[in-house]
Each structure stands twice: as C-alpha cells, then as structure tokens.
PDB file of C-alpha atoms in Angstrom:
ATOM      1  CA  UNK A   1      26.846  77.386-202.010  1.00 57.00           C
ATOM      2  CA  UNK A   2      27.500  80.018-199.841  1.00 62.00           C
ATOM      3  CA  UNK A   3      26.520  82.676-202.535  1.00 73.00           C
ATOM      4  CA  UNK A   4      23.227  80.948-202.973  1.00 66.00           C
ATOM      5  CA  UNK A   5      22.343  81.263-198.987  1.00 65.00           C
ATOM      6  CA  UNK A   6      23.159  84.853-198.928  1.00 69.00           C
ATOM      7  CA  UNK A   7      21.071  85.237-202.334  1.00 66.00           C
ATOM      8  CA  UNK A   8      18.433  83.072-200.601  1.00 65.00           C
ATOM      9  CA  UNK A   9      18.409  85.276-197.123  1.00 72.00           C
ATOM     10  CA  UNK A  10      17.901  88.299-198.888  1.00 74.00           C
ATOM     11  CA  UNK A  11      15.033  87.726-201.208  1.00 75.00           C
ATOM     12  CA  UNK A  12      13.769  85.687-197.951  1.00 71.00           C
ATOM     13  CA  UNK A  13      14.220  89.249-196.268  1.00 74.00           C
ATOM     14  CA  UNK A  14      12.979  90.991-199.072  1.00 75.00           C
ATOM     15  CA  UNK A  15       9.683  89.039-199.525  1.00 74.00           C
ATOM     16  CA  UNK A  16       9.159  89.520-195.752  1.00 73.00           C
ATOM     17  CA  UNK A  17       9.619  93.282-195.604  1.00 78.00           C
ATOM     18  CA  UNK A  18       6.845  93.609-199.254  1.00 73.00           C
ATOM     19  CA  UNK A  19       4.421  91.414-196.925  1.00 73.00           C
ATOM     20  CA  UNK A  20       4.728  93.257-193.657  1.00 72.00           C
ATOM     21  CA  UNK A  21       4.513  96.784-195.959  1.00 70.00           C
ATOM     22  CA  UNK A  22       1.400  95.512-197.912  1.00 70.00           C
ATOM     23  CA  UNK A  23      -0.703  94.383-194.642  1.00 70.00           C
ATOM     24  CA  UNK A  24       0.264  97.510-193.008  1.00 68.00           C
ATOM     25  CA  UNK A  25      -0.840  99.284-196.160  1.00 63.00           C
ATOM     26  CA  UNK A  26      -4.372  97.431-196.405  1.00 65.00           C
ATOM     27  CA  UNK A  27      -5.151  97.796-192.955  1.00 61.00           C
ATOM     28  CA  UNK A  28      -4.560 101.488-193.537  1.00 57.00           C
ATOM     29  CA  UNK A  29      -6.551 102.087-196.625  1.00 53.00           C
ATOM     30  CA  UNK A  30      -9.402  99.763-194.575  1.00 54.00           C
ATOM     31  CA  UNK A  31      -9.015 102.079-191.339  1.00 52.00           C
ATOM     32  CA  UNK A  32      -9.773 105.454-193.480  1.00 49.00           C
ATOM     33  CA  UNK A  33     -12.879 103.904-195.058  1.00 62.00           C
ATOM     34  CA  UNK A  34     -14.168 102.459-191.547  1.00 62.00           C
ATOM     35  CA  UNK A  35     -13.838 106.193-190.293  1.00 65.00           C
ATOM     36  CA  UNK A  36     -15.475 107.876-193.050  1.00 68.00           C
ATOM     37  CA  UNK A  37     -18.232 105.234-193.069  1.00 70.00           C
ATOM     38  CA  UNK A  38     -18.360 105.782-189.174  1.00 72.00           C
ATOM     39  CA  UNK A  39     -18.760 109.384-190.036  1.00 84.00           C
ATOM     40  CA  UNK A  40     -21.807 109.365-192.827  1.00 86.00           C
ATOM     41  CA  UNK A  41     -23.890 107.490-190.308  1.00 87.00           C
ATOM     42  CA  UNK A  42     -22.761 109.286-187.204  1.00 91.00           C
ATOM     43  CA  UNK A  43     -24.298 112.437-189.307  1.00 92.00           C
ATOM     44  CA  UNK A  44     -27.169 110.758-190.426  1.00 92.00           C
ATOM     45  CA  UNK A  45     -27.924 110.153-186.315  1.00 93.00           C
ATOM     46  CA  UNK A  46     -26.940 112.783-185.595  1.00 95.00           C
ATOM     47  CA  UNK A  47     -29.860 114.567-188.667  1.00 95.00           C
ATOM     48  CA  UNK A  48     -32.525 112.228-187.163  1.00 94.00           C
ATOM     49  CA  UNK A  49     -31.885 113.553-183.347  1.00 96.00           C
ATOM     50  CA  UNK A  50     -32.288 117.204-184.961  1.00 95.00           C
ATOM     51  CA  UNK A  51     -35.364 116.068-186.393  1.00 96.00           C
ATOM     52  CA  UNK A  52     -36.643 114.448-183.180  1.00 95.00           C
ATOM     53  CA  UNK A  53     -36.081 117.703-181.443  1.00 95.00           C
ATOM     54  CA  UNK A  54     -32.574 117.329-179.827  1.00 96.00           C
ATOM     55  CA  UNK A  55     -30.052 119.562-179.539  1.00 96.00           C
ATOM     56  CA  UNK A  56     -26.245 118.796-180.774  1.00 96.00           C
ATOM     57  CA  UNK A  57     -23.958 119.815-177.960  1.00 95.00           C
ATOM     58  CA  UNK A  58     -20.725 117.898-179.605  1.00 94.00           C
ATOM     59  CA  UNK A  59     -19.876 115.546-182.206  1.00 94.00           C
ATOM     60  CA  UNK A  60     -16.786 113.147-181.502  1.00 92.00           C
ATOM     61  CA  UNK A  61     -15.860 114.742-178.142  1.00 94.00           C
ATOM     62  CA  UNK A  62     -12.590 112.748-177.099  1.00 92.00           C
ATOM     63  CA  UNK A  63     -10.603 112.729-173.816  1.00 90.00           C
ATOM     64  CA  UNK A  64      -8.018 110.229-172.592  1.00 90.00           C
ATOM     65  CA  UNK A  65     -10.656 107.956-171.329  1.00 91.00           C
ATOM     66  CA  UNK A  66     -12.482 107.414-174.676  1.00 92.00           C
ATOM     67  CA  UNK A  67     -14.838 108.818-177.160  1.00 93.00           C
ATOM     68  CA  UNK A  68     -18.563 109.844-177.329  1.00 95.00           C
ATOM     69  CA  UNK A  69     -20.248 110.041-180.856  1.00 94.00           C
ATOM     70  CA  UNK A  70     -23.144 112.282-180.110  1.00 96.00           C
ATOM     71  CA  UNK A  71     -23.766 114.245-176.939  1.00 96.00           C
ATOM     72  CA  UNK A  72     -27.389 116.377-176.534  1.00 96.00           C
ATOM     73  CA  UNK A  73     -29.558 117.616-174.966  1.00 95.00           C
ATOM     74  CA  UNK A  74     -33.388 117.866-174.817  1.00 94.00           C
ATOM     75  CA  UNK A  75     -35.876 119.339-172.217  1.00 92.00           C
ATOM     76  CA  UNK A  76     -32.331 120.414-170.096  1.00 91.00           C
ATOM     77  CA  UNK A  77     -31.629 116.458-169.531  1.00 94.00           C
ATOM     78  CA  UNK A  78     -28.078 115.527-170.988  1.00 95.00           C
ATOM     79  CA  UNK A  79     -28.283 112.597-173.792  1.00 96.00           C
ATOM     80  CA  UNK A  80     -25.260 110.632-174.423  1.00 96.00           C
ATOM     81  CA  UNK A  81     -25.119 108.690-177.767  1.00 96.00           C
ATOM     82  CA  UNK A  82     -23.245 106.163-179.188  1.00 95.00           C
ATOM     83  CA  UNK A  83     -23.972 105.210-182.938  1.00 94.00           C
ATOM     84  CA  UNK A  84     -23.677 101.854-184.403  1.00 91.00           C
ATOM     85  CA  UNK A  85     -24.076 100.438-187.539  1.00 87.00           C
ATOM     86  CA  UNK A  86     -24.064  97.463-189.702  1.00 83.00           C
ATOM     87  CA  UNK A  87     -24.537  95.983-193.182  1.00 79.00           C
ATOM     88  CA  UNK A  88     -25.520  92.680-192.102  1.00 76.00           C
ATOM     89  CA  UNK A  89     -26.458  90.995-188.917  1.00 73.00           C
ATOM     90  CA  UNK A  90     -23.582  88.816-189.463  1.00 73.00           C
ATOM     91  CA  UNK A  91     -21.729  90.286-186.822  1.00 74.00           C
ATOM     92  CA  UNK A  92     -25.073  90.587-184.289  1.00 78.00           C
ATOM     93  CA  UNK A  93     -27.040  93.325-184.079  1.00 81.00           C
ATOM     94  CA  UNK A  94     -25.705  97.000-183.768  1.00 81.00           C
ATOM     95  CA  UNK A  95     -27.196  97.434-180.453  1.00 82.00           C
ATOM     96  CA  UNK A  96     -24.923  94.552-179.078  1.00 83.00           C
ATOM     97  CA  UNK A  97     -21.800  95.774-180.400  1.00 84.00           C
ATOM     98  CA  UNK A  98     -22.091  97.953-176.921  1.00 89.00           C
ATOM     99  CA  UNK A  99     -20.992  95.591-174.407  1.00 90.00           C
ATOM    100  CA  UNK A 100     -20.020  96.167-170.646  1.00 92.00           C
ATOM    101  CA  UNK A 101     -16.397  97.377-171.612  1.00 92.00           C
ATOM    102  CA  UNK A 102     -17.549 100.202-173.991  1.00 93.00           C
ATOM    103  CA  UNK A 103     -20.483 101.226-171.957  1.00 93.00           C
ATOM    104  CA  UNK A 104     -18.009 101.819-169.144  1.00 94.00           C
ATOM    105  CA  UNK A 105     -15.879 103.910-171.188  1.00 94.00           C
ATOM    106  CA  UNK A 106     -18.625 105.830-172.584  1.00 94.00           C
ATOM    107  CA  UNK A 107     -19.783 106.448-168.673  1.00 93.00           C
ATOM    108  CA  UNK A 108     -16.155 107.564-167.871  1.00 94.00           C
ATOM    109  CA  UNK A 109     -15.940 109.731-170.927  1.00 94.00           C
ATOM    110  CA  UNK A 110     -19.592 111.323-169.918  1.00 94.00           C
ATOM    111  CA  UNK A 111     -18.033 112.207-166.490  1.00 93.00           C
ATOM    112  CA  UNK A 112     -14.929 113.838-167.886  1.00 93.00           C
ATOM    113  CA  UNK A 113     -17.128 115.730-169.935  1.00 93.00           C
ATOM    114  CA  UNK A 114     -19.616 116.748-167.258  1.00 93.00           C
ATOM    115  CA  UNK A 115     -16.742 117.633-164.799  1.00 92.00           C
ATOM    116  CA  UNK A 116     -14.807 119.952-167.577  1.00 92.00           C
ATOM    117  CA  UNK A 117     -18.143 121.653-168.639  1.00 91.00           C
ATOM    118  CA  UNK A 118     -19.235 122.543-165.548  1.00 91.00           C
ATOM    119  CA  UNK A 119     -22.266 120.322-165.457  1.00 89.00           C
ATOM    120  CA  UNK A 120     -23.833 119.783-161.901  1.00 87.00           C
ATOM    121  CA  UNK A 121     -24.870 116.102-160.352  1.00 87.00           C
ATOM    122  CA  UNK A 122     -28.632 117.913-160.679  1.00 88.00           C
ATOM    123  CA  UNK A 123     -28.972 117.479-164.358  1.00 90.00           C
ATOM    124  CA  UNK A 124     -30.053 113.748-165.376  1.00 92.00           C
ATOM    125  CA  UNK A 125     -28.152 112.149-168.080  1.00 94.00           C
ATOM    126  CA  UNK A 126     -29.452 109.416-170.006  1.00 94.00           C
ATOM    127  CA  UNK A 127     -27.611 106.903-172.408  1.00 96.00           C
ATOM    128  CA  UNK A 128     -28.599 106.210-175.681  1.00 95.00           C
ATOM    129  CA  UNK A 129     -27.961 104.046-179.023  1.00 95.00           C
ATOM    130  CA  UNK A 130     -28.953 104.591-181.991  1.00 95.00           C
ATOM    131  CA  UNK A 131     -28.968 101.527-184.619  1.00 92.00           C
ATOM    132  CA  UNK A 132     -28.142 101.708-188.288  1.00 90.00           C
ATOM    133  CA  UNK A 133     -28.933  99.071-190.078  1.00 88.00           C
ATOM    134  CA  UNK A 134     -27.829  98.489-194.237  1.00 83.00           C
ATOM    135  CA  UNK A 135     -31.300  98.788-195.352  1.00 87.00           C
ATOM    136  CA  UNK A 136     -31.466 102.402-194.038  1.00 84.00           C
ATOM    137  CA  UNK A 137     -33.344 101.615-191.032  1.00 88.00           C
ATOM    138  CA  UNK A 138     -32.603 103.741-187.840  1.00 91.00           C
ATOM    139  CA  UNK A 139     -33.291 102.210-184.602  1.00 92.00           C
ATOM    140  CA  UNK A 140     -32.998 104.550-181.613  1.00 94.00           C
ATOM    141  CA  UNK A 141     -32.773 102.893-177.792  1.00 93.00           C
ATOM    142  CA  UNK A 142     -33.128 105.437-175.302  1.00 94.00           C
ATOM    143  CA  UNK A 143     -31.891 104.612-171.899  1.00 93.00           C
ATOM    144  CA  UNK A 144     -29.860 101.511-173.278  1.00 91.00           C
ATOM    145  CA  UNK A 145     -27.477 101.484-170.365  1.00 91.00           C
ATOM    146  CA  UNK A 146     -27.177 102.523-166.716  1.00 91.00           C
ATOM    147  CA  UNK A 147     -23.909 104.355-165.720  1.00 87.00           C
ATOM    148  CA  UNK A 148     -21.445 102.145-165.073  1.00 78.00           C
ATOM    149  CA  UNK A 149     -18.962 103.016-162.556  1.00 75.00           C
TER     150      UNK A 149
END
C-alpha cells in the first residue's frame, strides 16, 4: 500500500508538472504569433500614414509608462497612434479595444516622450486610431481621444 501512494504521488506530480509545462508552452508559441501579427498590421498603418502624407517619427517607442505604436508628424503637429486590429467583430470593434485605461497610458507615454525629446507645450498633439479590420479594411479616427491626465 504504501508503495502504491508514493507511485501514485509521483505520476500525480509528474502529470502536474507536463500540464503546467504545456500551458506555459502554448501561451508562448500564442504570444510570438500575437506580436508578429501586431507587427504586419502596425506596418501596414504605419504604409497607409506614409501614403496619407505623414511622417514616421518612431515605431514601438517604449518607456516605463507604456508603449506607443506609431508616433508622426504632419504640418509640425505631433500625431500619436495606436493600431488595432481584428478578424472578427466578435470581440467589438477595434476602435473600442481603446478604453479609458489604455488611453491614459498612451497620454502618459506621449508626455514621457515629449519631455525626453525636447518637445515644447506649443506644438499640438493629436491622438489617433487606426482600425484594421480582417477583410483588409483600414479605418483611421483622428482625434479619437482627449489627453487624459
């Protein structure tokens, strides 16, 4: 009997330690193909701003208070752009996806960026979405958000 219980505990163990390994594993594999889907479509925004006449300042500029997909400029007025896309509308529409919390973030991020480029209070910054949708469509929201403090 108590050869069987210590057989049992192990496999028990075992079996735990293959689950655990394979989630972790699948929610890896998952992770790299959400980032390397997030970065085809954050290039093709970032193609259609070029086309619209923007300039690309950054792509993916990080600090410690978030991240900003796109920032640009046009006619000397700072653009900040966050990209979004989805297959379906199953999950809501792209442009929702940027709720109070991340348009806070992005606003934080923005100021970071304006304070460690040198970028006075006198030029205007505007926030922007841009939509991709699975059928190819790009939809692109200027002014989607006021600054958030």
């Amino acid at each position: 009997r108590r050869s069987f219980m210590m057989w049992w505990r192990r496999s028990w163990y075992l079996w735990m330690t293959w689950i655990v390994c394979a989630e972790k594993w699948r929610q890896s594999k998952n992770s790299m193909n959400t980032r390397k889907t997030g970065a085809e479509y954050e290039e093709q925004a970032a193609q259609y701003l070029r086309k619209e006449g923007y300039q690309i300042l950054e792509r993916n500029y990080k600090s410690r208070f978030g991240e900003i997909d796109i920032l640009a400029d046009k006619d000397g007025e700072l653009i900040v752009v966050e990209v979004k896309y989805r297959s379906t509308n199953g999950y809501g529409d792209p442009l929702e996806a940027v709720d109070k919390r991340k348009q806070k973030r992005i606003c934080q991020t923005a100021a970071y960026y304006c304070m460690t480029h040198g970028i006075t209070e006198d030029v205007s910054c505007r926030f922007d979405v841009i939509a991709i949708y699975g059928d190819g469509t790009v939809r692109h929201e200027k002014n989607a958000f006021e600054y958030q403090r």
